[in-house]
Amino acid sequence: MAANFSGSLTQDSDEVTEMFCEACERHDDGYATAVAFCVECQDYICVICQRYHKRQFKTHKIQDSKSMPQDFYFEKCSTHPGKLIKFYCSQCNKEACQECKNNDHKNCSDVNHLPTLASDIQKSDELTNFSKNMDQLSKDIKDTEKLLDAKSEVIKKQEENATFACKEQSNKLIATYKQHHQDLIDDFDKKMEDTIAKLKKERSKLIQMSSEKGRKFEEKVGKAESNMKEEVVKTNTDFKKVKSEHLNLVGNLKALTVDLEQARKFGKNCELFIKWKLAKQMCEHIQVTTYQIQHYSIQRYKLNIFDIPLNVKSLENQTRFFSLDKVHASAEERKISFNFDISHEFDSITSLLVLSEHTLLALDYNRCCLVIFRLEKSKEEYIKERKFNSKPWGITKVSHHKVAVTFTDERMIRLITFAQDMEVLDITEIPGNGCCSGIAYSNNHFVVSYWLTGSIKISSISGRIVKSFDKDDNGQNRFTYPVYLTISPDNSMIYVSDWSRNTVTCLTYAGEVNAIYKDDQLKNPQQLAVDEYGSLYVCGRESNNILQLSHDLSKIKILIDKRHGIIRPTSIAYCQNTKRLFVGMNQNSKIKVFLM
């Protein structure tokens, strides 16, 4: 059905509308002006359609243009956008198009043609009563506003009264409370009058005793505070000496520079030669001392405040109130940042070793080779590979140009000596005394782990066994698969990773167990590394992380994990001079390099 809204306006500005033939729109998709209305079909029809409609439906009642409903409703159905709303269901209180009437309201008994139904709405008592009700409702709303204003005044007054009463009662309670205490004091004063002399004497003694105890307590606390300050100052004394020594070095170097420049300026070659020789000796001393200052470790500590019950008896009996607990440098959390990747044709890196600030060694187990890299500031340069006839596992530094490598299958340790350009000068074979895997060099001895027997052995550099640790006090195996180990910076402790038990064990050189670390965040531990402060770094192959532990194996933090690109790490090495941490991974062609 098509609808048209006329653009012309009547003199009274009423919109002139006309209805179009619904049959034309429905069957021909066209439109013509409606001149009649079929009461039974409830359709508007044009002149032509009226003629055919009368022939086809002779019994239908047809209203002409004057008597047909004139109040047209042109809103479209929300469910059927192409249909006009023509009906209203009084039973459902809902408007409907022809489709809605046929489908949704077919069982409703009171569905009427909307224009017909609304034709007498203007004269209906119901609409008149509704308008009156609307007027009454408007009046009620205005009256309600006045009522709310009146109630607001009541509420405001109630609030003011309650606030005033609350304040008045509060003042009364406080005054009563004070008066009660004053009554207690007055009562005491009244009783005191009976034995005034005795009570005054007792009071005097009480004041004197309290004053003396208070003075002694203040002295005790003050002394404890003073001792603590002295201990803090004493702890930092060495650092002040180091700073003073550094200032002396700066002054000495400046004086040497001035002397040499003056001798060179005036052309006194003999004097220049002597001063140069003296300056050379002095610079060597300055260089050594500067290195020591750079690697000086400050003493870390924290104040431990004792938990004391806050009552007079406990405070008077307490002899210590706080202590200065030293914190080992290894317990400080490290921060890392990615530096760069070292890429190569790696297959399975079992061990890494920093031979010098500029040289990194990597053992590739499956490719049976030792890979040598030259390290620069922010990249690496591949130097060469050294092939072997069997698979290498562990590596340790013996000197600046010598390393020791374990070969598990051959049960052999090989000493490899390099030239200045990292060419191999010599290889010496040493008996491995079993399926040797992890290895470290310390105090002119090798410390070697044996994964088949679950033991740790200390041997001379020629291979002679000095000590062996395999059983605990109960005769049980101390380790299952101790594949890697390393030594503390002070050469006093041996750290062993057991990949089967998921543990890291700290041993003394006498074989005593100082600590064992184990938790769910370290799975299948592999190679270990230590820094100059004694912090221990452990590869968790199956947990995909690197853990930082303190020298006594207290957990500090997870230093590196998958977020840093680490997957199944197996090898790790640390360079003290450049503060770099190198991490190798299983079946991965890259070594990750981090700055600490």
XYZ file of C-alpha atoms in Angstrom:
596
model
C 0.000 0.000 0.000
C 1.345 3.406 -0.918
C 0.742 6.521 1.198
C 1.212 10.153 0.209
C 1.641 13.237 2.385
C 0.485 16.368 0.543
C 2.838 19.299 0.589
C -0.039 21.845 0.446
C -1.400 23.325 3.660
C -4.890 24.505 4.423
C -5.538 28.014 5.501
C -5.527 26.779 9.127
C -2.180 25.008 8.526
C -3.842 21.569 8.696
C -2.104 18.951 6.529
C -4.272 17.676 3.651
C -3.907 13.944 3.202
C -5.475 11.451 0.860
C -5.571 7.686 0.796
C -4.369 5.578 -2.115
C -5.699 2.322 -3.460
C -4.305 -0.620 -1.499
C -5.210 -3.117 -4.196
C -3.135 -1.255 -6.802
C -0.158 -1.143 -4.512
C -0.509 -4.813 -3.545
C -0.989 -6.246 -7.057
C 0.565 -3.714 -9.470
C 3.117 -1.971 -7.243
C 1.467 1.271 -8.310
C -0.857 3.762 -6.731
C -4.084 5.632 -7.422
C -6.284 7.823 -5.300
C -8.770 5.855 -3.183
C -12.450 6.832 -3.710
C -14.116 4.058 -1.720
C -13.651 1.694 1.248
C -14.689 -1.976 1.514
C -16.027 -2.577 5.028
C -15.621 -6.364 4.823
C -12.066 -6.312 3.304
C -11.179 -3.144 5.162
C -9.269 -1.912 2.088
C -9.211 1.469 0.378
C -9.869 1.119 -3.388
C -9.766 3.357 -6.456
C -12.435 3.807 -9.130
C -11.244 0.916 -11.306
C -10.688 -1.495 -8.419
C -14.131 -0.547 -7.032
C -15.756 -1.650 -10.284
C -14.026 -5.047 -10.220
C -14.548 -5.438 -6.482
C -18.317 -5.001 -6.804
C -18.447 -7.638 -9.526
C -16.401 -10.129 -7.529
C -17.845 -9.444 -4.066
C -21.424 -8.409 -4.637
C -22.403 -8.735 -0.974
C -19.555 -6.546 0.367
C -20.564 -3.173 1.696
C -18.797 -0.306 -0.114
C -18.497 3.160 1.411
C -17.931 6.099 -0.957
C -15.312 8.867 -0.503
C -17.617 10.886 1.742
C -18.627 8.106 4.098
C -15.372 6.130 4.138
C -12.967 6.574 7.109
C -10.988 9.784 6.624
C -8.493 9.620 9.528
C -5.611 7.907 7.755
C -2.732 6.349 9.762
C 0.455 6.087 7.719
C 2.858 4.450 10.204
C 4.566 1.306 8.904
C 4.710 -1.945 10.869
C 8.032 -2.533 12.707
C 7.775 -6.276 11.981
C 6.645 -5.898 8.348
C 8.151 -2.587 7.124
C 6.252 -2.701 3.832
C 2.852 -2.839 5.542
C 0.790 -0.009 7.034
C -0.655 -0.334 10.508
C -4.412 -0.657 9.880
C -5.724 -2.538 12.929
C -5.745 -2.369 16.680
C -6.237 -5.391 18.945
C -8.145 -4.245 22.044
C -7.578 -7.621 23.615
C -3.754 -7.335 23.353
C -3.680 -3.497 23.426
C -1.416 -3.586 20.380
C -1.474 -2.179 16.841
C -1.116 -4.520 13.830
C -0.764 -4.636 10.057
C -2.599 -7.124 7.865
C 0.161 -9.715 8.295
C 0.223 -9.270 12.081
C -3.560 -9.618 12.213
C -3.510 -12.819 10.159
C -0.629 -14.386 12.092
C -0.340 -12.942 15.613
C -3.971 -12.026 16.314
C -5.883 -14.743 14.500
C -7.226 -16.057 17.807
C -8.088 -12.605 19.178
C -11.751 -11.717 19.312
C -11.505 -7.923 19.330
C -9.334 -6.812 16.353
C -10.776 -3.702 14.622
C -9.943 -1.430 11.751
C -7.926 1.409 13.276
C -9.472 4.392 11.369
C -12.988 3.010 11.956
C -12.239 2.339 15.600
C -10.780 5.827 16.040
C -13.417 7.694 14.035
C -15.411 8.790 17.099
C -12.483 9.077 19.483
C -12.791 12.858 19.684
C -16.350 12.509 21.032
C -15.686 9.509 23.249
C -16.307 9.810 26.970
C -13.261 7.677 27.572
C -10.903 10.200 25.901
C -12.703 13.079 27.640
C -12.319 11.327 30.993
C -8.697 10.535 30.199
C -7.997 14.219 29.448
C -9.638 15.147 32.715
C -7.523 12.544 34.438
C -4.408 14.022 32.775
C -5.388 17.470 34.061
C -5.953 16.012 37.500
C -2.622 14.190 37.306
C -0.870 17.442 36.365
C -2.522 19.120 39.339
C -1.535 16.196 41.581
C 2.088 16.493 40.428
C 2.146 20.207 41.241
C 0.500 19.526 44.594
C 3.052 16.752 45.173
C 5.870 19.226 44.517
C 4.469 21.486 47.230
C 4.074 18.482 49.508
C 7.696 17.415 48.872
C 8.883 20.971 49.586
C 6.988 20.865 52.869
C 8.440 17.453 53.698
C 11.910 18.687 52.790
C 11.504 21.427 55.353
C 10.458 18.800 57.909
C 13.456 16.623 57.031
C 15.789 19.608 57.190
C 14.377 20.512 60.569
C 14.732 16.914 61.733
C 18.363 16.872 60.582
C 19.074 20.119 62.402
C 17.345 18.849 65.549
C 19.149 15.482 65.396
C 22.528 17.149 64.802
C 21.952 19.575 67.633
C 20.726 16.788 69.954
C 23.714 14.603 69.000
C 26.159 17.421 69.699
C 24.379 18.257 72.928
C 24.461 14.592 74.020
C 28.155 14.289 73.034
C 29.020 17.324 75.133
C 26.977 15.894 77.951
C 28.733 12.503 77.756
C 32.175 14.108 77.670
C 31.292 16.370 80.571
C 29.921 13.376 82.507
C 33.033 11.352 81.744
C 35.284 14.212 82.862
C 33.175 14.755 85.927
C 33.393 11.059 86.742
C 37.164 11.201 86.647
C 37.127 14.424 88.595
C 34.938 12.696 91.177
C 37.478 9.878 91.375
C 40.246 12.398 91.919
C 38.178 14.322 94.464
C 37.364 11.053 96.242
C 41.009 10.127 96.299
C 41.902 13.588 97.636
C 39.242 13.189 100.327
C 40.649 9.812 101.373
C 44.145 11.239 101.249
C 43.223 13.826 103.854
C 42.913 11.052 106.477
C 46.484 9.853 105.968
C 47.966 12.845 104.217
C 51.492 12.402 105.395
C 51.674 8.713 104.548
C 50.218 9.117 101.075
C 52.468 12.068 100.248
C 55.493 10.027 101.249
C 54.402 7.064 99.173
C 53.653 9.358 96.241
C 57.064 10.954 96.528
C 58.725 7.545 96.519
C 56.634 6.445 93.547
C 57.607 9.543 91.560
C 61.256 9.090 92.451
C 61.222 5.387 91.506
C 59.384 6.049 88.214
C 61.772 8.854 87.357
C 64.809 6.680 88.032
C 63.455 3.759 86.025
C 62.512 6.119 83.177
C 66.000 7.619 83.164
C 67.626 4.176 83.073
C 65.270 3.027 80.312
C 66.017 6.111 78.235
C 69.734 5.529 78.764
C 69.362 1.897 77.686
C 67.420 2.771 74.532
C 69.733 5.687 73.777
C 72.783 3.464 74.169
C 71.255 0.853 71.868
C 70.532 3.576 69.291
C 74.049 4.991 69.651
C 75.602 1.531 69.256
C 73.509 0.969 66.155
C 74.646 4.265 64.631
C 78.263 3.389 65.412
C 77.797 0.003 63.773
C 76.307 1.654 60.672
C 79.198 4.128 60.503
C 81.703 1.322 61.097
C 80.098 -0.737 58.341
C 80.568 2.130 55.874
C 84.101 3.069 57.050
C 85.820 0.864 54.486
C 83.825 2.426 51.669
C 84.834 5.923 52.807
C 88.458 4.761 52.720
C 87.917 3.455 49.204
C 86.503 6.823 48.093
C 89.412 8.617 49.728
C 91.873 6.287 48.011
C 90.172 7.004 44.679
C 90.581 10.744 45.213
C 94.281 10.160 45.921
C 94.576 8.206 42.670
C 92.945 11.078 40.758
C 95.386 13.539 42.309
C 98.415 11.319 41.682
C 97.484 10.736 38.051
C 96.928 14.457 37.512
C 100.310 15.285 39.070
C 102.073 12.674 36.887
C 100.423 14.112 33.791
C 101.520 17.655 34.663
C 105.138 16.535 35.338
C 105.382 14.688 32.037
C 103.885 17.593 30.089
C 106.318 20.076 31.642
C 109.333 17.846 30.924
C 108.162 17.378 27.323
C 107.432 21.087 26.936
C 110.939 22.214 27.999
C 112.687 19.453 26.025
C 114.503 17.946 29.002
C 114.770 14.436 27.641
C 116.725 12.939 30.544
C 114.287 14.353 33.052
C 111.408 13.210 30.792
C 112.886 9.693 30.642
C 113.212 9.394 34.425
C 109.737 10.836 35.049
C 108.296 8.553 32.370
C 109.789 5.474 34.064
C 108.517 6.580 37.472
C 105.132 7.444 36.005
C 104.943 4.043 34.325
C 105.473 2.274 37.659
C 102.999 4.573 39.362
C 100.387 4.023 36.602
C 100.676 0.269 36.997
C 99.922 0.704 40.701
C 97.045 3.090 39.879
C 95.629 0.617 37.360
C 95.690 -2.271 39.840
C 94.178 -0.145 42.595
C 91.506 1.220 40.231
C 90.518 -2.335 39.292
C 90.217 -3.220 42.976
C 88.086 -0.122 43.622
C 85.832 -0.908 40.667
C 85.197 -4.377 42.052
C 84.840 -3.322 45.666
C 81.632 -4.739 47.122
C 79.804 -2.567 49.631
C 78.382 -4.208 52.718
C 74.609 -4.419 52.474
C 72.519 -4.532 55.620
C 69.023 -3.948 56.972
C 67.740 -2.844 60.366
C 65.944 -5.612 62.255
C 63.502 -4.218 64.834
C 62.683 -6.724 67.569
C 59.048 -7.534 68.255
C 58.658 -6.546 71.935
C 55.354 -6.556 73.885
C 54.597 -2.898 74.600
C 54.223 -3.065 78.370
C 56.388 -1.690 81.178
C 57.656 -5.046 82.439
C 58.682 -6.300 78.971
C 60.360 -3.002 78.060
C 62.313 -2.901 81.345
C 63.506 -6.503 80.923
C 64.483 -6.084 77.269
C 68.233 -5.819 76.658
C 68.227 -5.484 72.843
C 65.795 -3.463 70.793
C 67.189 -3.762 67.245
C 70.105 -5.194 65.336
C 71.921 -4.534 62.093
C 71.612 -7.666 59.975
C 74.124 -7.983 57.177
C 72.677 -8.912 53.791
C 74.852 -10.872 51.405
C 75.465 -9.142 48.081
C 74.211 -12.219 46.260
C 70.710 -11.640 47.662
C 70.245 -8.391 45.725
C 67.795 -8.678 42.822
C 69.429 -8.359 39.406
C 67.831 -6.561 36.481
C 68.403 -7.674 32.905
C 67.819 -6.280 29.434
C 68.188 -7.951 26.061
C 71.460 -7.121 24.270
C 71.679 -9.180 21.075
C 71.516 -12.697 19.595
C 74.443 -14.877 18.576
C 73.333 -16.998 15.619
C 75.092 -20.124 14.375
C 74.374 -23.627 13.081
C 73.858 -24.944 16.607
C 72.124 -28.241 17.234
C 72.437 -28.859 20.968
C 74.480 -26.468 23.129
C 75.441 -28.293 26.323
C 77.846 -25.746 27.846
C 78.983 -22.120 27.493
C 82.185 -20.542 28.812
C 83.430 -16.937 28.833
C 87.175 -17.427 28.342
C 87.865 -13.679 28.303
C 86.009 -10.428 27.911
C 86.189 -10.864 24.118
C 86.004 -14.654 23.739
C 83.001 -16.988 24.153
C 83.204 -20.781 23.808
C 80.206 -23.036 23.106
C 80.049 -26.848 23.076
C 77.714 -28.341 20.451
C 76.986 -31.882 21.659
C 75.312 -33.359 18.587
C 77.722 -31.750 16.108
C 80.752 -32.888 18.197
C 82.488 -29.516 18.104
C 83.744 -26.511 20.062
C 82.600 -23.176 18.575
C 84.668 -20.025 19.231
C 83.302 -16.475 19.012
C 84.958 -13.067 19.282
C 82.702 -10.692 21.241
C 82.388 -7.036 20.357
C 80.316 -4.264 21.951
C 76.934 -5.229 20.538
C 77.592 -8.186 18.241
C 79.657 -11.321 17.820
C 82.103 -12.570 15.217
C 82.398 -16.278 14.518
C 86.045 -17.359 14.563
C 86.215 -21.104 14.032
C 85.081 -24.557 15.063
C 87.111 -27.404 16.500
C 85.723 -30.810 15.585
C 86.050 -33.874 17.836
C 85.510 -37.599 17.325
C 83.025 -37.778 20.211
C 80.436 -35.579 21.865
C 81.633 -32.889 24.347
C 79.539 -32.063 27.413
C 81.078 -29.767 30.066
C 83.760 -27.083 29.926
C 85.731 -25.031 32.456
C 88.445 -22.399 32.337
C 91.902 -23.468 33.572
C 93.864 -20.349 32.513
C 93.540 -17.471 30.034
C 94.434 -19.795 27.128
C 93.534 -23.223 28.477
C 90.228 -25.043 29.067
C 89.152 -28.519 30.136
C 86.334 -30.358 28.305
C 84.537 -33.545 29.395
C 83.637 -36.282 26.911
C 81.037 -38.488 28.560
C 80.998 -41.333 26.022
C 84.812 -41.632 26.040
C 85.008 -41.124 29.836
C 87.725 -38.622 29.072
C 88.772 -35.057 29.996
C 90.801 -33.114 27.459
C 92.982 -30.100 28.281
C 92.957 -27.735 25.291
C 95.583 -24.979 24.974
C 95.007 -22.065 22.584
C 97.334 -19.624 20.895
C 96.732 -15.874 20.927
C 94.582 -16.165 17.776
C 92.624 -19.079 19.363
C 94.296 -21.740 17.216
C 94.627 -24.999 19.155
C 98.254 -25.519 20.192
C 97.919 -28.661 22.257
C 95.383 -31.236 23.495
C 96.237 -33.358 26.533
C 94.030 -36.291 27.531
C 93.288 -36.956 31.200
C 91.384 -40.001 32.535
C 87.791 -39.054 33.262
C 87.374 -41.829 35.868
C 83.856 -42.553 34.583
C 81.026 -40.935 32.609
C 82.102 -37.393 33.449
C 79.732 -34.550 32.607
C 79.866 -31.285 34.580
C 83.303 -29.855 35.362
C 84.809 -26.882 37.228
C 88.407 -25.890 37.980
C 89.374 -24.489 41.377
C 92.393 -24.535 43.707
C 94.463 -26.454 41.112
C 91.917 -29.280 41.105
C 89.016 -30.413 38.957
C 85.552 -30.894 40.453
C 83.640 -33.310 38.211
C 80.070 -34.695 38.268
C 79.203 -38.222 37.115
C 75.618 -38.677 36.048
C 75.645 -42.501 35.844
C 76.904 -43.049 39.396
C 75.330 -39.899 40.836
C 78.616 -38.768 42.398
C 80.933 -35.750 42.640
C 84.712 -36.254 42.528
C 87.639 -33.936 43.141
C 90.777 -34.851 41.209
C 94.215 -33.432 40.541
C 94.939 -31.886 37.165
C 96.503 -35.207 36.169
C 93.285 -37.105 36.914
C 94.098 -38.632 40.320
C 90.991 -38.844 42.547
C 91.399 -36.880 45.793
C 87.844 -36.962 47.185
C 84.508 -38.474 46.196
C 81.010 -37.566 47.364
C 78.214 -39.953 46.454
C 76.376 -41.146 49.586
C 74.652 -39.201 52.345
C 74.809 -40.023 56.066
C 72.072 -42.633 55.609
C 73.947 -44.440 52.850
C 71.539 -43.180 50.153
C 72.645 -41.670 46.842
C 73.089 -37.946 47.302
C 72.366 -37.266 43.620
C 70.568 -39.005 40.746
C 71.723 -37.131 37.622
C 74.218 -34.415 38.639
C 74.934 -33.168 35.125
C 76.361 -29.706 35.902
C 78.248 -27.917 38.668
C 80.067 -24.664 39.372
C 82.182 -23.076 42.126
C 81.470 -20.027 44.327
C 83.613 -16.906 43.703
C 85.587 -17.480 46.927
C 86.253 -21.143 45.917
C 84.621 -22.422 49.109
C 81.373 -23.935 47.819
C 80.340 -26.374 45.093
C 76.914 -25.931 43.469
C 75.438 -29.024 41.770
C 72.294 -29.265 39.609
C 70.425 -32.577 39.583
C 68.116 -32.684 36.573
C 66.189 -35.741 37.809
C 65.467 -34.492 41.339
C 64.924 -30.883 40.155
C 67.334 -29.645 42.831
C 70.395 -27.452 43.272
C 72.713 -28.532 46.112
C 75.402 -26.483 47.865
C 78.370 -28.589 49.100
C 81.541 -27.714 50.959
C 84.834 -29.166 49.773
C 84.540 -31.544 52.729
C 81.306 -32.942 51.273
C 78.944 -31.321 53.793
C 75.585 -30.199 52.428
C 74.953 -26.537 53.277
C 71.650 -26.108 51.447
C 69.338 -27.722 48.874
C 67.041 -25.680 46.637
C 63.854 -27.138 45.129
C 60.521 -25.695 44.032
C 57.882 -26.142 41.338
C 59.242 -23.226 39.291
C 62.537 -25.014 38.560
C 62.203 -28.106 36.394
C 65.096 -30.126 34.940
C 67.946 -27.765 36.073
C 70.938 -27.631 33.748
C 74.121 -25.512 33.624
C 74.814 -22.980 36.402
C 76.768 -19.716 36.553
C 77.865 -17.402 39.374
C 78.646 -13.689 39.364
C 81.245 -11.796 41.363
C 78.796 -11.247 44.237
C 78.003 -14.950 44.633
C 74.552 -14.891 43.013
C 73.777 -18.187 41.299
C 71.965 -18.451 37.947
C 70.324 -21.781 37.036
C 68.854 -22.928 33.705
C 65.418 -24.560 34.094
C 65.134 -26.528 30.878
C 61.556 -27.777 31.263
C 60.357 -24.740 33.261
C 61.686 -22.466 30.456
C 63.374 -19.992 32.789
C 66.542 -18.784 34.467
C 66.380 -18.481 38.277
C 68.541 -16.211 40.442
C 69.497 -17.726 43.810
C 71.585 -16.275 46.631
C 74.878 -17.821 47.793
C 72.955 -19.896 50.380
C 70.367 -20.986 47.738
C 67.597 -18.654 48.851
C 65.338 -17.838 45.928
C 65.677 -14.248 44.730
C 63.549 -14.191 41.569
C 62.831 -15.675 38.155
C 65.305 -13.582 36.184
C 64.450 -14.689 32.617
C 61.537 -16.655 31.159
C 59.550 -17.195 27.959
C 58.775 -13.484 27.725
C 62.469 -12.945 26.937
C 62.467 -15.535 24.139
C 63.872 -18.351 26.286
C 62.693 -21.876 25.372
C 64.297 -24.960 27.018
C 67.533 -23.264 28.194
C 70.419 -25.682 28.805
C 73.603 -23.597 29.056
C 74.613 -20.320 30.674
C 77.756 -18.217 31.198
C 78.475 -14.848 32.847
C 81.113 -12.221 31.997
C 82.079 -10.100 34.980
C 83.808 -7.348 33.001
C 80.974 -6.668 30.562
C 78.096 -7.710 32.883
C 76.723 -9.962 30.162
C 74.741 -13.156 30.647
C 74.821 -15.702 27.795
C 72.028 -18.304 27.489
C 72.033 -21.293 25.106
C 68.939 -23.366 24.340
C 68.250 -26.947 23.319
C 67.895 -27.459 19.538
C 68.036 -23.723 18.926
C 70.394 -21.893 16.587
C 70.719 -18.812 18.820
C 72.506 -17.795 22.002
C 70.645 -15.026 23.826
C 72.821 -12.242 25.283
C 71.515 -10.073 28.157
C 72.970 -7.078 30.006
C 72.811 -7.054 33.812
